Amino acid sequence: MRTTTATIIKMKGTGEAIPMLTAYDYSTARVLDELEIPMVLVGDSLGMVVLGYESTVYVTMDDMVHHIKAVARGAKRPLIVADMPFMSYRNGKAETLKNAARLIQEGGAQAVKLEGGESVAEVTRHIVSNGIPVMGHLGLTPQSVYQLGGYKVQGKTPKKAAQLLRDAKALEEAGVFSMVLESIPALLAKLITERVSIPTIGIGAGVHCDGQVQVIHDILGLVSDFHPKHAKTYAPLGDLAASAITRYMEEVRSGAFPTEKESFRMNPDVLSELIQYA
Ligand code: KIV
């Protein structure tokens, strides 16, 4: 049975913390599915960790659909939330709904996520009223990185913190089933979490959120050029991969790979018949 938005909302009531991770491909989705993670995010962070862009603003609808499809083939039980990419929800309600529907119908996600507060409340309401669950995203909103002037902690002044509280209430009223709080002070995240009825999912927002989300490459040590403060490396898979690849190259060069075990035998009769032809 797939996790539903109702199950996620209920988890806030019962106090059961909600773990969420990103996935961008079939194999990772299979692992997360088997481990029974309740929610998977096909984040537009794929633009940076998979496609090598300097920010998420280059990610297109086609990129998102391509990766959501792969994740949907592997993740049968988690709720799959898909990011609406840069500008895909800023060109009027009709185009926004068409794009959200594509991520669900063509991609195979069950919910969409979009960045912003009061400024996206109206389109959020429109998507929700057409039957598509929406997750909000407040605080550090990476699609606005050029306006924010970098990946900085948000909501540090009373005025900016108050705006984030208003944004959270606006999203709740617009009907989101949960919201990501990214890179804001832990006590502000606590206040927002207490003031909204739907679950907050933190990333760099402290321990008081109802759940946590991380980019899977960060927790597995797969990205070496940038390690955000909020990310903890649970396994140095990048280092392990480098030593495995080094050994592979050495063994190919020395002739130690492949051995009999990785090779296929030929029936001696076939070989002698072949020699007659060759
Ligand atoms: O794109 C993404 O992975 C995200 C998370 C950082 C929340 O939006």
Short mmCIF file of C-alpha atoms and ligand atoms in Angstrom, two decimals:
data_model
loop_
_atom_site.label_atom_id
_atom_site.label_comp_id
_atom_site.label_asym_id
_atom_site.label_seq_id
_atom_site.Cartn_x
_atom_site.Cartn_y
_atom_site.Cartn_z
CA MET A 1 0.00 0.00 0.00
CA ARG A 2 1.36 3.40 -0.94
CA THR A 3 1.75 6.11 1.73
CA THR A 4 -0.91 8.78 1.29
CA THR A 5 -0.94 12.46 2.19
CA ALA A 6 -3.52 11.57 4.89
CA THR A 7 -0.97 9.19 6.48
CA ILE A 8 1.68 11.93 6.43
CA ILE A 9 -0.69 14.44 8.05
CA LYS A 10 -1.68 11.85 10.68
CA MET A 11 2.00 11.38 11.60
CA LYS A 12 2.11 14.95 12.90
CA GLY A 13 -0.76 14.10 15.25
CA THR A 14 0.86 10.94 16.56
CA GLY A 15 4.29 12.56 16.87
CA GLU A 16 5.94 9.96 14.63
CA ALA A 17 8.89 11.70 12.93
CA ILE A 18 8.80 11.65 9.11
CA PRO A 19 12.04 10.74 7.30
CA MET A 20 12.26 11.80 3.64
CA LEU A 21 15.10 11.54 1.11
CA THR A 22 15.59 12.55 -2.48
CA ALA A 23 15.88 10.01 -5.30
CA TYR A 24 16.49 10.60 -8.97
CA ASP A 25 16.82 7.09 -10.43
CA TYR A 26 15.32 3.60 -10.39
CA SER A 27 18.03 1.83 -8.33
CA THR A 28 17.97 4.36 -5.49
CA ALA A 29 14.17 4.33 -5.52
CA ARG A 30 14.23 0.51 -5.16
CA VAL A 31 16.46 0.76 -2.06
CA LEU A 32 14.25 3.43 -0.47
CA ASP A 33 11.15 1.42 -1.29
CA GLU A 34 12.56 -1.71 0.34
CA LEU A 35 13.51 0.27 3.45
CA GLU A 36 9.92 1.57 3.63
CA ILE A 37 10.70 5.27 3.70
CA PRO A 38 7.34 7.05 3.79
CA MET A 39 8.15 9.87 1.35
CA VAL A 40 10.57 10.31 -1.55
CA LEU A 41 11.34 13.66 -3.14
CA VAL A 42 12.34 13.88 -6.77
CA GLY A 43 13.95 17.25 -6.12
CA ASP A 44 15.14 19.70 -8.72
CA SER A 45 18.42 19.37 -6.78
CA LEU A 46 18.96 16.73 -9.48
CA GLY A 47 20.11 19.65 -11.60
CA MET A 48 23.13 20.05 -9.33
CA VAL A 49 23.94 16.54 -8.04
CA VAL A 50 23.04 14.55 -11.16
CA LEU A 51 23.27 16.95 -14.10
CA GLY A 52 26.14 19.13 -12.84
CA TYR A 53 24.50 22.56 -13.16
CA GLU A 54 25.63 25.36 -10.83
CA SER A 55 22.05 25.88 -9.60
CA THR A 56 18.57 24.38 -9.95
CA VAL A 57 17.27 27.10 -12.27
CA TYR A 58 18.37 25.21 -15.39
CA VAL A 59 16.17 22.19 -14.66
CA THR A 60 13.30 21.81 -17.13
CA MET A 61 9.92 20.09 -17.01
CA ASP A 62 11.32 17.42 -19.35
CA ASP A 63 14.25 16.77 -16.97
CA MET A 64 11.82 16.37 -14.09
CA VAL A 65 9.47 14.03 -15.96
CA HIS A 66 12.41 11.87 -17.09
CA HIS A 67 13.67 11.36 -13.52
CA ILE A 68 10.24 11.04 -11.87
CA LYS A 69 9.41 8.20 -14.28
CA ALA A 70 12.57 6.33 -13.26
CA VAL A 71 11.82 6.82 -9.55
CA ALA A 72 8.18 5.81 -9.98
CA ARG A 73 9.28 2.52 -11.57
CA GLY A 74 11.27 1.70 -8.42
CA ALA A 75 9.28 3.27 -5.57
CA LYS A 76 5.92 1.56 -5.24
CA ARG A 77 5.23 2.26 -1.57
CA PRO A 78 6.47 5.77 -0.67
CA LEU A 79 4.54 8.91 -1.49
CA ILE A 80 6.48 10.42 -4.40
CA VAL A 81 6.67 14.22 -4.29
CA ALA A 82 8.04 15.96 -7.38
CA ASP A 83 9.51 19.44 -7.58
CA MET A 84 7.93 21.89 -10.00
CA PRO A 85 11.00 23.38 -11.70
CA PHE A 86 11.98 27.03 -12.05
CA MET A 87 9.22 29.21 -13.59
CA SER A 88 6.91 26.25 -14.21
CA TYR A 89 4.36 27.72 -11.74
CA ARG A 90 4.86 31.44 -12.37
CA ASN A 91 3.08 31.84 -15.71
CA GLY A 92 -0.55 31.81 -14.69
CA LYS A 93 -2.90 29.26 -13.20
CA ALA A 94 -3.65 27.34 -16.39
CA GLU A 95 -0.02 26.69 -17.28
CA THR A 96 0.80 25.87 -13.65
CA LEU A 97 -1.96 23.29 -13.46
CA LYS A 98 -0.93 21.79 -16.80
CA ASN A 99 2.67 21.41 -15.55
CA ALA A 100 1.62 19.98 -12.18
CA ALA A 101 -0.67 17.49 -13.92
CA ARG A 102 2.19 16.40 -16.20
CA LEU A 103 4.41 15.52 -13.22
CA ILE A 104 1.58 13.37 -11.85
CA GLN A 105 0.10 11.84 -15.02
CA GLU A 106 3.20 11.45 -17.20
CA GLY A 107 5.84 11.21 -14.47
CA GLY A 108 4.01 9.12 -11.88
CA ALA A 109 4.38 11.35 -8.79
CA GLN A 110 1.54 11.61 -6.28
CA ALA A 111 2.22 15.21 -5.16
CA VAL A 112 4.12 18.29 -6.32
CA LYS A 113 6.28 20.74 -4.40
CA LEU A 114 6.75 24.41 -5.19
CA GLU A 115 8.83 27.13 -3.62
CA GLY A 116 7.47 30.31 -2.04
CA GLY A 117 4.91 31.61 0.45
CA GLU A 118 2.21 34.25 0.02
CA SER A 119 3.34 34.84 -3.57
CA VAL A 120 2.40 31.29 -4.60
CA ALA A 121 -0.64 30.83 -2.34
CA GLU A 122 -3.13 31.45 -5.14
CA VAL A 123 -1.60 28.99 -7.62
CA THR A 124 -1.19 26.48 -4.80
CA ARG A 125 -4.91 26.75 -4.00
CA HIS A 126 -5.68 26.26 -7.69
CA ILE A 127 -3.58 23.08 -7.96
CA VAL A 128 -5.01 21.67 -4.72
CA SER A 129 -8.60 22.47 -5.73
CA ASN A 130 -7.99 20.45 -8.89
CA GLY A 131 -7.08 17.37 -6.89
CA ILE A 132 -3.29 17.49 -6.83
CA PRO A 133 -1.62 17.46 -3.39
CA VAL A 134 0.97 20.20 -2.88
CA MET A 135 3.94 20.41 -0.53
CA GLY A 136 5.17 23.95 0.21
CA HIS A 137 8.80 25.06 0.52
CA LEU A 138 9.85 28.06 2.62
CA GLY A 139 13.06 29.64 3.89
CA LEU A 140 16.01 29.11 1.60
CA THR A 141 14.30 28.54 -1.72
CA PRO A 142 17.10 27.48 -4.09
CA GLN A 143 15.26 28.58 -7.26
CA SER A 144 15.63 32.17 -5.96
CA VAL A 145 19.36 31.81 -5.29
CA TYR A 146 20.31 34.73 -7.54
CA GLN A 147 17.83 36.99 -5.72
CA LEU A 148 18.87 35.73 -2.27
CA GLY A 149 22.53 36.26 -3.11
CA GLY A 150 23.63 32.71 -2.25
CA TYR A 151 22.65 29.71 -0.15
CA LYS A 152 22.22 31.64 3.11
CA VAL A 153 20.23 31.04 6.29
CA GLN A 154 16.86 32.85 6.03
CA GLY A 155 14.54 34.45 8.60
CA LYS A 156 17.26 35.83 10.86
CA THR A 157 15.68 39.24 11.54
CA PRO A 158 12.32 39.72 13.35
CA LYS A 159 10.79 41.19 10.16
CA LYS A 160 11.96 38.32 7.95
CA ALA A 161 10.99 35.69 10.53
CA ALA A 162 7.50 37.25 10.81
CA GLN A 163 7.16 37.12 7.01
CA LEU A 164 8.04 33.40 7.06
CA LEU A 165 5.34 32.84 9.69
CA ARG A 166 2.83 34.64 7.45
CA ASP A 167 4.02 32.58 4.47
CA ALA A 168 3.53 29.35 6.41
CA LYS A 169 -0.02 30.33 7.38
CA ALA A 170 -0.78 31.37 3.78
CA LEU A 171 0.38 27.96 2.49
CA GLU A 172 -1.62 26.15 5.15
CA GLU A 173 -4.73 28.12 4.17
CA ALA A 174 -4.05 27.38 0.49
CA GLY A 175 -4.28 23.67 1.33
CA VAL A 176 -0.72 22.26 1.29
CA PHE A 177 -0.46 18.86 3.00
CA SER A 178 3.01 19.65 4.40
CA MET A 179 5.84 22.10 3.90
CA VAL A 180 9.62 22.02 3.68
CA LEU A 181 11.45 24.53 5.90
CA GLU A 182 14.96 25.01 4.55
CA SER A 183 17.88 26.72 6.28
CA ILE A 184 16.10 28.74 8.94
CA PRO A 185 16.92 29.05 12.66
CA ALA A 186 15.75 26.02 14.66
CA LEU A 187 13.60 28.10 17.02
CA LEU A 188 11.79 29.76 14.13
CA ALA A 189 11.12 26.32 12.63
CA LYS A 190 9.78 25.23 16.04
CA LEU A 191 7.40 28.20 16.14
CA ILE A 192 6.14 27.52 12.60
CA THR A 193 5.76 23.81 13.40
CA GLU A 194 3.65 24.67 16.46
CA ARG A 195 1.49 27.15 14.56
CA VAL A 196 0.52 25.03 11.55
CA SER A 197 -1.65 21.92 11.59
CA ILE A 198 0.22 20.17 8.79
CA PRO A 199 3.69 18.55 9.06
CA THR A 200 6.83 20.62 8.58
CA ILE A 201 9.77 18.84 6.95
CA GLY A 202 13.09 20.44 7.84
CA ILE A 203 16.39 20.66 6.03
CA GLY A 204 18.78 22.80 8.00
CA ALA A 205 15.87 23.83 10.24
CA GLY A 206 16.68 21.96 13.45
CA VAL A 207 15.18 19.09 15.34
CA HIS A 208 11.72 20.49 16.11
CA CYS A 209 10.25 19.92 12.64
CA ASP A 210 7.82 17.04 12.17
CA GLY A 211 10.15 15.39 9.66
CA GLN A 212 13.49 15.80 7.95
CA VAL A 213 14.54 15.70 4.30
CA GLN A 214 18.04 15.41 2.90
CA VAL A 215 19.61 15.14 -0.52
CA ILE A 216 20.65 11.48 -0.71
CA HIS A 217 24.03 12.32 -2.29
CA ASP A 218 24.86 14.40 0.82
CA ILE A 219 24.11 11.69 3.39
CA LEU A 220 25.97 9.08 1.33
CA GLY A 221 29.05 11.24 0.83
CA LEU A 222 28.68 11.25 -2.94
CA VAL A 223 29.20 14.96 -3.62
CA SER A 224 32.72 16.13 -2.91
CA ASP A 225 32.64 19.76 -4.11
CA PHE A 226 30.06 21.09 -1.62
CA HIS A 227 28.98 19.79 1.79
CA PRO A 228 26.17 21.85 3.38
CA LYS A 229 26.36 22.41 7.15
CA HIS A 230 22.97 20.74 7.63
CA ALA A 231 24.08 17.48 6.00
CA LYS A 232 25.57 14.55 7.91
CA THR A 233 27.54 11.93 6.00
CA TYR A 234 26.29 8.50 7.11
CA ALA A 235 28.58 6.54 4.76
CA PRO A 236 31.58 7.74 2.69
CA LEU A 237 30.33 6.08 -0.51
CA GLY A 238 32.24 8.52 -2.71
CA ASP A 239 35.55 7.39 -1.12
CA LEU A 240 34.52 3.72 -1.27
CA ALA A 241 33.62 4.13 -4.95
CA ALA A 242 36.97 5.79 -5.68
CA SER A 243 38.92 2.93 -4.10
CA ALA A 244 36.78 0.30 -5.90
CA ILE A 245 37.32 2.03 -9.26
CA THR A 246 41.06 2.33 -8.60
CA ARG A 247 41.29 -1.42 -7.86
CA TYR A 248 39.26 -2.22 -10.99
CA MET A 249 41.61 -0.16 -13.18
CA GLU A 250 44.67 -1.80 -11.57
CA GLU A 251 43.26 -5.29 -12.11
CA VAL A 252 42.36 -4.58 -15.75
CA ARG A 253 45.88 -3.26 -16.34
CA SER A 254 47.54 -6.22 -14.59
CA GLY A 255 45.26 -8.86 -16.14
CA ALA A 256 43.89 -9.91 -12.74
CA PHE A 257 40.37 -9.14 -13.99
CA PRO A 258 38.41 -10.90 -15.39
CA THR A 259 39.08 -14.38 -13.97
CA GLU A 260 37.47 -17.71 -14.90
CA LYS A 261 34.63 -16.80 -12.54
CA GLU A 262 33.58 -13.82 -14.63
CA SER A 263 34.12 -15.57 -17.99
CA PHE A 264 31.99 -17.88 -20.16
CA ARG A 265 33.16 -21.34 -21.24
CA MET A 266 33.01 -22.74 -24.75
CA ASN A 267 32.23 -26.39 -25.36
CA PRO A 268 35.49 -27.99 -26.72
CA ASP A 269 33.48 -29.65 -29.57
CA VAL A 270 32.25 -26.23 -30.69
CA LEU A 271 35.80 -24.94 -30.53
CA SER A 272 37.22 -27.76 -32.68
CA GLU A 273 34.38 -27.33 -35.21
CA LEU A 274 35.01 -23.60 -35.29
CA ILE A 275 38.71 -24.16 -36.02
CA GLN A 276 37.70 -26.09 -39.18
CA TYR A 277 35.86 -22.94 -40.40
CA ALA A 278 38.37 -20.36 -39.28
O1 KIV B 1 15.37 19.85 -4.62
C1 KIV B 1 15.50 19.38 -3.48
O2 KIV B 1 16.18 18.35 -3.26
C2 KIV B 1 14.82 20.05 -2.40
C3 KIV B 1 15.24 19.69 -1.01
C4 KIV B 1 16.52 20.34 -0.74
C5 KIV B 1 14.20 20.02 -0.03
O3 KIV B 1 14.00 20.88 -2.63
#
